[in-house]
PDB file of C-alpha atoms in Angstrom:
ATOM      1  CA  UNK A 176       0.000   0.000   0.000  1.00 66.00           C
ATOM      2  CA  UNK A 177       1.302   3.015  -1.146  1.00 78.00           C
ATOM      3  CA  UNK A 178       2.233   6.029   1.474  1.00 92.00           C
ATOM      4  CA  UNK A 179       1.563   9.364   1.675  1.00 96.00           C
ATOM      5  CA  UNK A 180       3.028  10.952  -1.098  1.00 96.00           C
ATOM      6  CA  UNK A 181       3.983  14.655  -1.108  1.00 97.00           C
ATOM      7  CA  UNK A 182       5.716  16.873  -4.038  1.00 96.00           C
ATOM      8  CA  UNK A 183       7.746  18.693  -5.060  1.00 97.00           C
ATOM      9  CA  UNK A 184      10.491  16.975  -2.447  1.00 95.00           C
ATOM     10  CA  UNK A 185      12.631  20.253  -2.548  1.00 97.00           C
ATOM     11  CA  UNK A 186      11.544  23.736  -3.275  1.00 96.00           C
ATOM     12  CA  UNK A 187      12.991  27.190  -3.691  1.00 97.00           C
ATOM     13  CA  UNK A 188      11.329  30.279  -4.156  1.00 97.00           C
ATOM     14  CA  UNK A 189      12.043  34.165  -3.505  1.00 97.00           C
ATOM     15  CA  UNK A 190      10.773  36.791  -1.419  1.00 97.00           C
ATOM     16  CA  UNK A 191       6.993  37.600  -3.059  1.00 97.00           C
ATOM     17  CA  UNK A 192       6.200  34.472  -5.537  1.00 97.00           C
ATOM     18  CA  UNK A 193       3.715  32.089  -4.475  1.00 97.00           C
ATOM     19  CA  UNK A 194       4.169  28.398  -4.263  1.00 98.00           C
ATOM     20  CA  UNK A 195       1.739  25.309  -3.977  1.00 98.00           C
ATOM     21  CA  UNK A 196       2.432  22.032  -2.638  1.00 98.00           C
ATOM     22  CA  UNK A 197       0.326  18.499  -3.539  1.00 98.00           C
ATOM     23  CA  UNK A 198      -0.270  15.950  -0.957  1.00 98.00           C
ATOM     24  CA  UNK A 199      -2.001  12.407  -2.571  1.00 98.00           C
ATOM     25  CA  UNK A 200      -3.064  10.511   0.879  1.00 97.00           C
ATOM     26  CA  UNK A 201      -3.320   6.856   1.136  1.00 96.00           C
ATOM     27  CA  UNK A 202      -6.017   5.123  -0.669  1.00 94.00           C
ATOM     28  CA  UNK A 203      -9.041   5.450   1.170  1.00 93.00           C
ATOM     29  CA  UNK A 204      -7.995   8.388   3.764  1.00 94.00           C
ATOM     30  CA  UNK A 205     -10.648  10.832   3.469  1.00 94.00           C
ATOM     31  CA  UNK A 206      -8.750  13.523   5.715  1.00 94.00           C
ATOM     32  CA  UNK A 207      -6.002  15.369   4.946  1.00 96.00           C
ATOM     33  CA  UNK A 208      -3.823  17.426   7.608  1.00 96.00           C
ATOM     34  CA  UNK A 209      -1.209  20.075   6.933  1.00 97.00           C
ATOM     35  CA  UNK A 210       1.498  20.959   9.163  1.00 97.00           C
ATOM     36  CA  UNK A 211       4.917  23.473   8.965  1.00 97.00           C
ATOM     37  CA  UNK A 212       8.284  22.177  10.848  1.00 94.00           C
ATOM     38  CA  UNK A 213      10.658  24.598  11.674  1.00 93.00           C
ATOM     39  CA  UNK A 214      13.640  24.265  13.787  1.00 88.00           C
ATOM     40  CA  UNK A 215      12.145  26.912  16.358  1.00 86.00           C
ATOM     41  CA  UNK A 216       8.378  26.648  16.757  1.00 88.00           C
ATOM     42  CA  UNK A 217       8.246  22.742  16.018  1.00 90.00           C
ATOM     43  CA  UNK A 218       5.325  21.485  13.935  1.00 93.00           C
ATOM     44  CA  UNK A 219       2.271  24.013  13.756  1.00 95.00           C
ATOM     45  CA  UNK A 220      -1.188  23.227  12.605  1.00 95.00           C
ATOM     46  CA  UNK A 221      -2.146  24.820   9.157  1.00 97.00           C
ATOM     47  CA  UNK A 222      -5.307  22.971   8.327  1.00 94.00           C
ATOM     48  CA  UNK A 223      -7.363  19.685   7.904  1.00 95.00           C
ATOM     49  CA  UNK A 224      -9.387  18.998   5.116  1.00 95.00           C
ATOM     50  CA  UNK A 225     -12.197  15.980   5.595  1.00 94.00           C
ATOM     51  CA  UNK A 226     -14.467  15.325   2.107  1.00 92.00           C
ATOM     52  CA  UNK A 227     -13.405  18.371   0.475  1.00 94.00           C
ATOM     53  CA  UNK A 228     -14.421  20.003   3.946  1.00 94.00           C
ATOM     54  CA  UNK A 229     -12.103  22.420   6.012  1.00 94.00           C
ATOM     55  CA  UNK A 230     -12.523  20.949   9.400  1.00 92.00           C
ATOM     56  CA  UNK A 231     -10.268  22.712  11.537  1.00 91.00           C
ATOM     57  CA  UNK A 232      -7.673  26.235  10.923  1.00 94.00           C
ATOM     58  CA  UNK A 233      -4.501  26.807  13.025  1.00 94.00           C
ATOM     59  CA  UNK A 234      -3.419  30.453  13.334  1.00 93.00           C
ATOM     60  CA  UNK A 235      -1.573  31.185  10.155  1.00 96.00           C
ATOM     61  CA  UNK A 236      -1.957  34.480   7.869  1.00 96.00           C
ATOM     62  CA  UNK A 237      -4.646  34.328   5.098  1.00 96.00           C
ATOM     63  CA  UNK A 238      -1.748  34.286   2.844  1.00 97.00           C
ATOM     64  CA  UNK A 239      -2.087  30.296   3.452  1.00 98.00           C
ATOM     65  CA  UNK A 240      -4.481  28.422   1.978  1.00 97.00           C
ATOM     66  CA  UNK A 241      -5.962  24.755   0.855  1.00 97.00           C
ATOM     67  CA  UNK A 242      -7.941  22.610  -0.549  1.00 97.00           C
ATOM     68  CA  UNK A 243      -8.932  19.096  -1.037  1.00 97.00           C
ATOM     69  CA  UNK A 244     -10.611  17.422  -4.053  1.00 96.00           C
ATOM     70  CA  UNK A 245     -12.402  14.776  -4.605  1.00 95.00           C
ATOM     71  CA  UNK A 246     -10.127  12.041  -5.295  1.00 94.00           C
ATOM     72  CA  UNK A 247      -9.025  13.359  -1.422  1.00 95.00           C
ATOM     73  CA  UNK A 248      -6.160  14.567  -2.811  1.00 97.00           C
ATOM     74  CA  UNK A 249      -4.748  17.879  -1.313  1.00 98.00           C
ATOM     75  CA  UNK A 250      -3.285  21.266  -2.530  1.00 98.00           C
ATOM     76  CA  UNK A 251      -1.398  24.042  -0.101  1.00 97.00           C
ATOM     77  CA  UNK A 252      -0.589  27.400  -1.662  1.00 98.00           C
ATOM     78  CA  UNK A 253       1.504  30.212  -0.274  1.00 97.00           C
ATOM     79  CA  UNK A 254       0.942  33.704  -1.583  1.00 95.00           C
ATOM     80  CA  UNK A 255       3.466  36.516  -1.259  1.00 96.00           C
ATOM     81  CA  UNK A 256       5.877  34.682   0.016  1.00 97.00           C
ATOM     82  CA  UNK A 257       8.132  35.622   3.192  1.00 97.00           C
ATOM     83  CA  UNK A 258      11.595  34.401   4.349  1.00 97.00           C
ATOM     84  CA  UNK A 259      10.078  33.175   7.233  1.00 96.00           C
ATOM     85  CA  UNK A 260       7.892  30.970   5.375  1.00 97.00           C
ATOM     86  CA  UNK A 261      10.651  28.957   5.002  1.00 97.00           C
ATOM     87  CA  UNK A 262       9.956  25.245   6.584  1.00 97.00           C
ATOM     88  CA  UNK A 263       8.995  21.575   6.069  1.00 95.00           C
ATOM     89  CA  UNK A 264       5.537  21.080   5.425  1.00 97.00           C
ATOM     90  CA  UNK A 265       4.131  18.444   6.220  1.00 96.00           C
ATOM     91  CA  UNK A 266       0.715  16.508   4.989  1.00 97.00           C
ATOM     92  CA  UNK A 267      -1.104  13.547   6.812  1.00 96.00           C
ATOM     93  CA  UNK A 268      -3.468  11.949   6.730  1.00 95.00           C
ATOM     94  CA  UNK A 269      -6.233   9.250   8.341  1.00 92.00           C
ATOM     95  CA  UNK A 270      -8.945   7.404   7.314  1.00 90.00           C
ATOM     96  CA  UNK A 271     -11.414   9.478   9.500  1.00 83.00           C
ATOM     97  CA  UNK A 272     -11.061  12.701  11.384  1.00 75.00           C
ATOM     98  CA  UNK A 273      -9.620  10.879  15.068  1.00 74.00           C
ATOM     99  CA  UNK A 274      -7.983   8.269  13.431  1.00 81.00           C
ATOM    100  CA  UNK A 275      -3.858   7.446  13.224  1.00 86.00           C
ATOM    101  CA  UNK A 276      -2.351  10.097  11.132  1.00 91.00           C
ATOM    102  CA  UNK A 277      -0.093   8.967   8.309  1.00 94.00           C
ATOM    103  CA  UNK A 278       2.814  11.047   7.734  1.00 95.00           C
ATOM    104  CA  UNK A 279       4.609  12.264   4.313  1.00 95.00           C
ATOM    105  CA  UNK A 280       8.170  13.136   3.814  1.00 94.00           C
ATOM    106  CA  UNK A 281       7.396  16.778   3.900  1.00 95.00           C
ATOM    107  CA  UNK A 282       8.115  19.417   1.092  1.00 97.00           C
ATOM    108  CA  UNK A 283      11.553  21.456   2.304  1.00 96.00           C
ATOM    109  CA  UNK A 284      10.517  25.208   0.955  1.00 98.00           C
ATOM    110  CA  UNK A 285      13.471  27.602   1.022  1.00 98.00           C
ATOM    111  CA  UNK A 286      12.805  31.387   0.341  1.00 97.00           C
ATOM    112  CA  UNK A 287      15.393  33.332  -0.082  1.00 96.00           C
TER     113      UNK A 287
ATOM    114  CA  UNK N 103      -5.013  26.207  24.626  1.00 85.00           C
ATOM    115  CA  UNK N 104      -3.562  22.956  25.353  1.00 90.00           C
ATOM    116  CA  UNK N 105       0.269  22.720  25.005  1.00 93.00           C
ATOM    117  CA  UNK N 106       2.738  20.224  24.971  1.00 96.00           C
ATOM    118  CA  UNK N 107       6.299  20.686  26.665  1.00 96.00           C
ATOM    119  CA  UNK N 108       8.902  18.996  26.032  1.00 94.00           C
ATOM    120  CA  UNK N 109      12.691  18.408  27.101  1.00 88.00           C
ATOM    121  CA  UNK N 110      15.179  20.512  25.416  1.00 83.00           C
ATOM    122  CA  UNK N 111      17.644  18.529  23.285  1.00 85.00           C
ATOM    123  CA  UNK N 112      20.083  17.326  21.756  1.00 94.00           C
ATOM    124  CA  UNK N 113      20.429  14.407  24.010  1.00 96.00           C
ATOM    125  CA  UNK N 114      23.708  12.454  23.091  1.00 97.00           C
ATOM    126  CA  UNK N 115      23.698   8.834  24.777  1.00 97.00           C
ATOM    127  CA  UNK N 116      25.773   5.711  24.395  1.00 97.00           C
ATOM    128  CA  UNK N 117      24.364   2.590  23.008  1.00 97.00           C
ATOM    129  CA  UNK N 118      22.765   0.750  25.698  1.00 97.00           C
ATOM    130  CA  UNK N 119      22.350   3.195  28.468  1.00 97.00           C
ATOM    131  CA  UNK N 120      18.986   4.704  29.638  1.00 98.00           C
ATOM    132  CA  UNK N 121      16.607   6.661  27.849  1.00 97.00           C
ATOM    133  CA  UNK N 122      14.033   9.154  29.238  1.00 97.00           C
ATOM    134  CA  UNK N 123      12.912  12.108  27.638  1.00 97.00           C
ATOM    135  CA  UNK N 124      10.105  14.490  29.266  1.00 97.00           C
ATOM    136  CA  UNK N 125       7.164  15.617  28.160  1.00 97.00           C
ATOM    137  CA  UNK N 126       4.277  17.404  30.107  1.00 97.00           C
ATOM    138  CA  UNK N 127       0.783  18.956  29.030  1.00 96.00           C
ATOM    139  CA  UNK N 128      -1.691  21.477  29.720  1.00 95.00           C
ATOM    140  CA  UNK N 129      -4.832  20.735  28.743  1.00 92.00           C
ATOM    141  CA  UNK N 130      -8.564  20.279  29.585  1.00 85.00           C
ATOM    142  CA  UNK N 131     -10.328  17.147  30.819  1.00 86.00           C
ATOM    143  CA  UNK N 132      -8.191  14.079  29.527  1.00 90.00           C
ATOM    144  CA  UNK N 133      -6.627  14.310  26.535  1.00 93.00           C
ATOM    145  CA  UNK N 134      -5.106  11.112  24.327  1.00 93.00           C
ATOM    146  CA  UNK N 135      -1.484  11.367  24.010  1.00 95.00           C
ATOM    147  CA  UNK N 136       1.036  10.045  21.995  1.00 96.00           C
ATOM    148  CA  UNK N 137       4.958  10.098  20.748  1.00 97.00           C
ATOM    149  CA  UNK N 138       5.966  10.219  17.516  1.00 97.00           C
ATOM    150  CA  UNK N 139       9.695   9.560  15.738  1.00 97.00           C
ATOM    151  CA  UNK N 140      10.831  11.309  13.032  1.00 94.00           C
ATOM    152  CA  UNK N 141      14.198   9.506  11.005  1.00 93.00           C
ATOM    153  CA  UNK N 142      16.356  11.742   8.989  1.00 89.00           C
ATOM    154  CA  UNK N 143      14.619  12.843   5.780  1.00 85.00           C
ATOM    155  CA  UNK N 144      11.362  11.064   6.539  1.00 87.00           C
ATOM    156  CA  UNK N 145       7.843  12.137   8.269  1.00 88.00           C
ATOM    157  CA  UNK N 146       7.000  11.233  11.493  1.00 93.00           C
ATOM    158  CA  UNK N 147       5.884   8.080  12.351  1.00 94.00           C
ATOM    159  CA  UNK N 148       3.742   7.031  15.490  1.00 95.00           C
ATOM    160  CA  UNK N 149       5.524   5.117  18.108  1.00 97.00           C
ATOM    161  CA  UNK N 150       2.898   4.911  20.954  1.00 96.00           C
ATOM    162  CA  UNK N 151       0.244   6.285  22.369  1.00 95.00           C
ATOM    163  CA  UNK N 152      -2.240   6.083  25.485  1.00 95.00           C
ATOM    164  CA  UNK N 153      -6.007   7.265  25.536  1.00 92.00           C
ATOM    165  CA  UNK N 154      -6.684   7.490  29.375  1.00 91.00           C
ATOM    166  CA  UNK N 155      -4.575   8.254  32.808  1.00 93.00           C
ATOM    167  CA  UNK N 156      -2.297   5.377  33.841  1.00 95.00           C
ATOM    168  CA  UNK N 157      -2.969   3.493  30.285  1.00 95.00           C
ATOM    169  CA  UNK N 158       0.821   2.468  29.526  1.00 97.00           C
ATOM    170  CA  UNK N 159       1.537   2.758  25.645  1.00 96.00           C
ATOM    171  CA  UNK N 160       4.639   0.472  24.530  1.00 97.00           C
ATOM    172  CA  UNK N 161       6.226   0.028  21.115  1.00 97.00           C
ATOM    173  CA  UNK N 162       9.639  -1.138  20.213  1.00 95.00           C
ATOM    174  CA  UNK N 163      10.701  -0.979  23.436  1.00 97.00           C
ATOM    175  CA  UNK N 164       9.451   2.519  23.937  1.00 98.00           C
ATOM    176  CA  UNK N 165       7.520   2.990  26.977  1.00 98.00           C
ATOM    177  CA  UNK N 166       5.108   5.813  28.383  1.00 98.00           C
ATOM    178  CA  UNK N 167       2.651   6.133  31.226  1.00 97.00           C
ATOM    179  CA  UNK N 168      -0.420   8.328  30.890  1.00 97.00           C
ATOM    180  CA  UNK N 169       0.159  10.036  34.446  1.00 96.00           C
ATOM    181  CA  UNK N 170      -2.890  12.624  35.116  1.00 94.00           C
ATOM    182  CA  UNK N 171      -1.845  13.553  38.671  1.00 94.00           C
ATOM    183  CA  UNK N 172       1.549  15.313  37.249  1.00 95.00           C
ATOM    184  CA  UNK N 173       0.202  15.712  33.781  1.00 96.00           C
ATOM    185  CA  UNK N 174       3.191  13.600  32.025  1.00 97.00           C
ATOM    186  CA  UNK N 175       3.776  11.131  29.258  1.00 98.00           C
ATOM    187  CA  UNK N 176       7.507  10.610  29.642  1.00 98.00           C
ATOM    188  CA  UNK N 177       9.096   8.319  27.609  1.00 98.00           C
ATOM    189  CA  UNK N 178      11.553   5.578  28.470  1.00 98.00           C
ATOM    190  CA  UNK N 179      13.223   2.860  26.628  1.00 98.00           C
ATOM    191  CA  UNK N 180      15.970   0.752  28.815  1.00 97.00           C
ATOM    192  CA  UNK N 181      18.405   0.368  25.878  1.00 96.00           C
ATOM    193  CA  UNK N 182      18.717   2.326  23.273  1.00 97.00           C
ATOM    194  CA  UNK N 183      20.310   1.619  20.303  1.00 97.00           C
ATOM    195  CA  UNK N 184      22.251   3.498  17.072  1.00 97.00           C
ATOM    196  CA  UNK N 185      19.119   2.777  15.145  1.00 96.00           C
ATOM    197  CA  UNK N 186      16.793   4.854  17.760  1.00 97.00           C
ATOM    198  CA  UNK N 187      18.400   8.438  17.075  1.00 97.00           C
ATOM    199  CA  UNK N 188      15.934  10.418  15.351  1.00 97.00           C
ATOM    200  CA  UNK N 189      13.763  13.422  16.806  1.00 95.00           C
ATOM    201  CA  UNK N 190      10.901  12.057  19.483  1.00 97.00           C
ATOM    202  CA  UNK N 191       7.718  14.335  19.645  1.00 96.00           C
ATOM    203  CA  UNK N 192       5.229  13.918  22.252  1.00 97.00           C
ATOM    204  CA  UNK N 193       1.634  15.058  21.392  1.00 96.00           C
ATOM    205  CA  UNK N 194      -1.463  15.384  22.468  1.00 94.00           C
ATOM    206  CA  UNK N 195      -5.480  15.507  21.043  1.00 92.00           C
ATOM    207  CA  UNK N 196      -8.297  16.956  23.072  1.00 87.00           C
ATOM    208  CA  UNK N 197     -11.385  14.847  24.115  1.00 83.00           C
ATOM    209  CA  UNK N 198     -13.409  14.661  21.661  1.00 80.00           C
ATOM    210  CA  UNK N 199     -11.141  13.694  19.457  1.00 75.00           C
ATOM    211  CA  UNK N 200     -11.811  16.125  16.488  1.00 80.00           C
ATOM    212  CA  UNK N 201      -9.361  18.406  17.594  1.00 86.00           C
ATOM    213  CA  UNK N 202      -5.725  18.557  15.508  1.00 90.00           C
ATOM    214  CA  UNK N 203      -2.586  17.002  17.378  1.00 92.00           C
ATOM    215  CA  UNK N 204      -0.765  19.512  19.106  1.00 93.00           C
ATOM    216  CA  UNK N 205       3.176  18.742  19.273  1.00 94.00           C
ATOM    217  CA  UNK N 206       5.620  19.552  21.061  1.00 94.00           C
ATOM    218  CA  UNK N 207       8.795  20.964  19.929  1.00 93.00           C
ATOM    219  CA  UNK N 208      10.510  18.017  19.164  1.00 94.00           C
ATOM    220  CA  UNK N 209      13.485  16.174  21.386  1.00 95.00           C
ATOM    221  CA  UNK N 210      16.644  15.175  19.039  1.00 95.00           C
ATOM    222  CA  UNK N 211      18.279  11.819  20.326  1.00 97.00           C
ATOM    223  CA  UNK N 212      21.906  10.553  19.106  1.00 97.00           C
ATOM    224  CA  UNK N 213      23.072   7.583  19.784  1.00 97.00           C
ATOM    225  CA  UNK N 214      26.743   6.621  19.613  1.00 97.00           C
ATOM    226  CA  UNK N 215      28.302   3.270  19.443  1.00 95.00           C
TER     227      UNK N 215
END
Protein backbone atom coordinates (compact mmCIF):
# COMPACT_ATOMS: atom_id res chain seq x y z
CA UNK A 1 0.00 0.00 0.00
CA UNK A 2 1.30 3.02 -1.15
CA UNK A 3 2.23 6.03 1.47
CA UNK A 4 1.56 9.36 1.68
CA UNK A 5 3.03 10.95 -1.10
CA UNK A 6 3.98 14.65 -1.11
CA UNK A 7 5.72 16.87 -4.04
CA UNK A 8 7.75 18.69 -5.06
CA UNK A 9 10.49 16.97 -2.45
CA UNK A 10 12.63 20.25 -2.55
CA UNK A 11 11.54 23.74 -3.27
CA UNK A 12 12.99 27.19 -3.69
CA UNK A 13 11.33 30.28 -4.16
CA UNK A 14 12.04 34.16 -3.50
CA UNK A 15 10.77 36.79 -1.42
CA UNK A 16 6.99 37.60 -3.06
CA UNK A 17 6.20 34.47 -5.54
CA UNK A 18 3.71 32.09 -4.47
CA UNK A 19 4.17 28.40 -4.26
CA UNK A 20 1.74 25.31 -3.98
CA UNK A 21 2.43 22.03 -2.64
CA UNK A 22 0.33 18.50 -3.54
CA UNK A 23 -0.27 15.95 -0.96
CA UNK A 24 -2.00 12.41 -2.57
CA UNK A 25 -3.06 10.51 0.88
CA UNK A 26 -3.32 6.86 1.14
CA UNK A 27 -6.02 5.12 -0.67
CA UNK A 28 -9.04 5.45 1.17
CA UNK A 29 -8.00 8.39 3.76
CA UNK A 30 -10.65 10.83 3.47
CA UNK A 31 -8.75 13.52 5.72
CA UNK A 32 -6.00 15.37 4.95
CA UNK A 33 -3.82 17.43 7.61
CA UNK A 34 -1.21 20.07 6.93
CA UNK A 35 1.50 20.96 9.16
CA UNK A 36 4.92 23.47 8.97
CA UNK A 37 8.28 22.18 10.85
CA UNK A 38 10.66 24.60 11.67
CA UNK A 39 13.64 24.27 13.79
CA UNK A 40 12.14 26.91 16.36
CA UNK A 41 8.38 26.65 16.76
CA UNK A 42 8.25 22.74 16.02
CA UNK A 43 5.33 21.49 13.94
CA UNK A 44 2.27 24.01 13.76
CA UNK A 45 -1.19 23.23 12.61
CA UNK A 46 -2.15 24.82 9.16
CA UNK A 47 -5.31 22.97 8.33
CA UNK A 48 -7.36 19.69 7.90
CA UNK A 49 -9.39 19.00 5.12
CA UNK A 50 -12.20 15.98 5.60
CA UNK A 51 -14.47 15.32 2.11
CA UNK A 52 -13.40 18.37 0.47
CA UNK A 53 -14.42 20.00 3.95
CA UNK A 54 -12.10 22.42 6.01
CA UNK A 55 -12.52 20.95 9.40
CA UNK A 56 -10.27 22.71 11.54
CA UNK A 57 -7.67 26.23 10.92
CA UNK A 58 -4.50 26.81 13.02
CA UNK A 59 -3.42 30.45 13.33
CA UNK A 60 -1.57 31.19 10.15
CA UNK A 61 -1.96 34.48 7.87
CA UNK A 62 -4.65 34.33 5.10
CA UNK A 63 -1.75 34.29 2.84
CA UNK A 64 -2.09 30.30 3.45
CA UNK A 65 -4.48 28.42 1.98
CA UNK A 66 -5.96 24.75 0.86
CA UNK A 67 -7.94 22.61 -0.55
CA UNK A 68 -8.93 19.10 -1.04
CA UNK A 69 -10.61 17.42 -4.05
CA UNK A 70 -12.40 14.78 -4.61
CA UNK A 71 -10.13 12.04 -5.29
CA UNK A 72 -9.02 13.36 -1.42
CA UNK A 73 -6.16 14.57 -2.81
CA UNK A 74 -4.75 17.88 -1.31
CA UNK A 75 -3.29 21.27 -2.53
CA UNK A 76 -1.40 24.04 -0.10
CA UNK A 77 -0.59 27.40 -1.66
CA UNK A 78 1.50 30.21 -0.27
CA UNK A 79 0.94 33.70 -1.58
CA UNK A 80 3.47 36.52 -1.26
CA UNK A 81 5.88 34.68 0.02
CA UNK A 82 8.13 35.62 3.19
CA UNK A 83 11.60 34.40 4.35
CA UNK A 84 10.08 33.18 7.23
CA UNK A 85 7.89 30.97 5.38
CA UNK A 86 10.65 28.96 5.00
CA UNK A 87 9.96 25.24 6.58
CA UNK A 88 9.00 21.57 6.07
CA UNK A 89 5.54 21.08 5.43
CA UNK A 90 4.13 18.44 6.22
CA UNK A 91 0.72 16.51 4.99
CA UNK A 92 -1.10 13.55 6.81
CA UNK A 93 -3.47 11.95 6.73
CA UNK A 94 -6.23 9.25 8.34
CA UNK A 95 -8.94 7.40 7.31
CA UNK A 96 -11.41 9.48 9.50
CA UNK A 97 -11.06 12.70 11.38
CA UNK A 98 -9.62 10.88 15.07
CA UNK A 99 -7.98 8.27 13.43
CA UNK A 100 -3.86 7.45 13.22
CA UNK A 101 -2.35 10.10 11.13
CA UNK A 102 -0.09 8.97 8.31
CA UNK A 103 2.81 11.05 7.73
CA UNK A 104 4.61 12.26 4.31
CA UNK A 105 8.17 13.14 3.81
CA UNK A 106 7.40 16.78 3.90
CA UNK A 107 8.12 19.42 1.09
CA UNK A 108 11.55 21.46 2.30
CA UNK A 109 10.52 25.21 0.96
CA UNK A 110 13.47 27.60 1.02
CA UNK A 111 12.80 31.39 0.34
CA UNK A 112 15.39 33.33 -0.08
CA UNK B 1 -5.01 26.21 24.63
CA UNK B 2 -3.56 22.96 25.35
CA UNK B 3 0.27 22.72 25.00
CA UNK B 4 2.74 20.22 24.97
CA UNK B 5 6.30 20.69 26.67
CA UNK B 6 8.90 19.00 26.03
CA UNK B 7 12.69 18.41 27.10
CA UNK B 8 15.18 20.51 25.42
CA UNK B 9 17.64 18.53 23.28
CA UNK B 10 20.08 17.33 21.76
CA UNK B 11 20.43 14.41 24.01
CA UNK B 12 23.71 12.45 23.09
CA UNK B 13 23.70 8.83 24.78
CA UNK B 14 25.77 5.71 24.39
CA UNK B 15 24.36 2.59 23.01
CA UNK B 16 22.77 0.75 25.70
CA UNK B 17 22.35 3.19 28.47
CA UNK B 18 18.99 4.70 29.64
CA UNK B 19 16.61 6.66 27.85
CA UNK B 20 14.03 9.15 29.24
CA UNK B 21 12.91 12.11 27.64
CA UNK B 22 10.11 14.49 29.27
CA UNK B 23 7.16 15.62 28.16
CA UNK B 24 4.28 17.40 30.11
CA UNK B 25 0.78 18.96 29.03
CA UNK B 26 -1.69 21.48 29.72
CA UNK B 27 -4.83 20.73 28.74
CA UNK B 28 -8.56 20.28 29.58
CA UNK B 29 -10.33 17.15 30.82
CA UNK B 30 -8.19 14.08 29.53
CA UNK B 31 -6.63 14.31 26.54
CA UNK B 32 -5.11 11.11 24.33
CA UNK B 33 -1.48 11.37 24.01
CA UNK B 34 1.04 10.04 21.99
CA UNK B 35 4.96 10.10 20.75
CA UNK B 36 5.97 10.22 17.52
CA UNK B 37 9.70 9.56 15.74
CA UNK B 38 10.83 11.31 13.03
CA UNK B 39 14.20 9.51 11.01
CA UNK B 40 16.36 11.74 8.99
CA UNK B 41 14.62 12.84 5.78
CA UNK B 42 11.36 11.06 6.54
CA UNK B 43 7.84 12.14 8.27
CA UNK B 44 7.00 11.23 11.49
CA UNK B 45 5.88 8.08 12.35
CA UNK B 46 3.74 7.03 15.49
CA UNK B 47 5.52 5.12 18.11
CA UNK B 48 2.90 4.91 20.95
CA UNK B 49 0.24 6.29 22.37
CA UNK B 50 -2.24 6.08 25.49
CA UNK B 51 -6.01 7.26 25.54
CA UNK B 52 -6.68 7.49 29.37
CA UNK B 53 -4.58 8.25 32.81
CA UNK B 54 -2.30 5.38 33.84
CA UNK B 55 -2.97 3.49 30.28
CA UNK B 56 0.82 2.47 29.53
CA UNK B 57 1.54 2.76 25.64
CA UNK B 58 4.64 0.47 24.53
CA UNK B 59 6.23 0.03 21.11
CA UNK B 60 9.64 -1.14 20.21
CA UNK B 61 10.70 -0.98 23.44
CA UNK B 62 9.45 2.52 23.94
CA UNK B 63 7.52 2.99 26.98
CA UNK B 64 5.11 5.81 28.38
CA UNK B 65 2.65 6.13 31.23
CA UNK B 66 -0.42 8.33 30.89
CA UNK B 67 0.16 10.04 34.45
CA UNK B 68 -2.89 12.62 35.12
CA UNK B 69 -1.84 13.55 38.67
CA UNK B 70 1.55 15.31 37.25
CA UNK B 71 0.20 15.71 33.78
CA UNK B 72 3.19 13.60 32.03
CA UNK B 73 3.78 11.13 29.26
CA UNK B 74 7.51 10.61 29.64
CA UNK B 75 9.10 8.32 27.61
CA UNK B 76 11.55 5.58 28.47
CA UNK B 77 13.22 2.86 26.63
CA UNK B 78 15.97 0.75 28.81
CA UNK B 79 18.41 0.37 25.88
CA UNK B 80 18.72 2.33 23.27
CA UNK B 81 20.31 1.62 20.30
CA UNK B 82 22.25 3.50 17.07
CA UNK B 83 19.12 2.78 15.14
CA UNK B 84 16.79 4.85 17.76
CA UNK B 85 18.40 8.44 17.08
CA UNK B 86 15.93 10.42 15.35
CA UNK B 87 13.76 13.42 16.81
CA UNK B 88 10.90 12.06 19.48
CA UNK B 89 7.72 14.33 19.64
CA UNK B 90 5.23 13.92 22.25
CA UNK B 91 1.63 15.06 21.39
CA UNK B 92 -1.46 15.38 22.47
CA UNK B 93 -5.48 15.51 21.04
CA UNK B 94 -8.30 16.96 23.07
CA UNK B 95 -11.39 14.85 24.12
CA UNK B 96 -13.41 14.66 21.66
CA UNK B 97 -11.14 13.69 19.46
CA UNK B 98 -11.81 16.12 16.49
CA UNK B 99 -9.36 18.41 17.59
CA UNK B 100 -5.72 18.56 15.51
CA UNK B 101 -2.59 17.00 17.38
CA UNK B 102 -0.76 19.51 19.11
CA UNK B 103 3.18 18.74 19.27
CA UNK B 104 5.62 19.55 21.06
CA UNK B 105 8.80 20.96 19.93
CA UNK B 106 10.51 18.02 19.16
CA UNK B 107 13.49 16.17 21.39
CA UNK B 108 16.64 15.17 19.04
CA UNK B 109 18.28 11.82 20.33
CA UNK B 110 21.91 10.55 19.11
CA UNK B 111 23.07 7.58 19.78
CA UNK B 112 26.74 6.62 19.61
CA UNK B 113 28.30 3.27 19.44
Amino acid sequence: KAGVTQTPRYLIKTRGQQVTLSCSPISGHRSVSWYQQTPGQGLQFLFEYFSETQRNKGNFPGRFSGRQFSNSRSEMNVSTLELGDSALYLCASSRETNEKLFFGSGTQLSVL
Amino acid sequence: GDSVTQMEGPVTLSEEAFLTINCTYTATGYPSLFWYVQYPGEGLQLLLKATKADDKGSNKGFEATYRKETTSFHLEKGSVQVSDSAVYFCALRGPSGNTPLVFGKGTRLSVIA
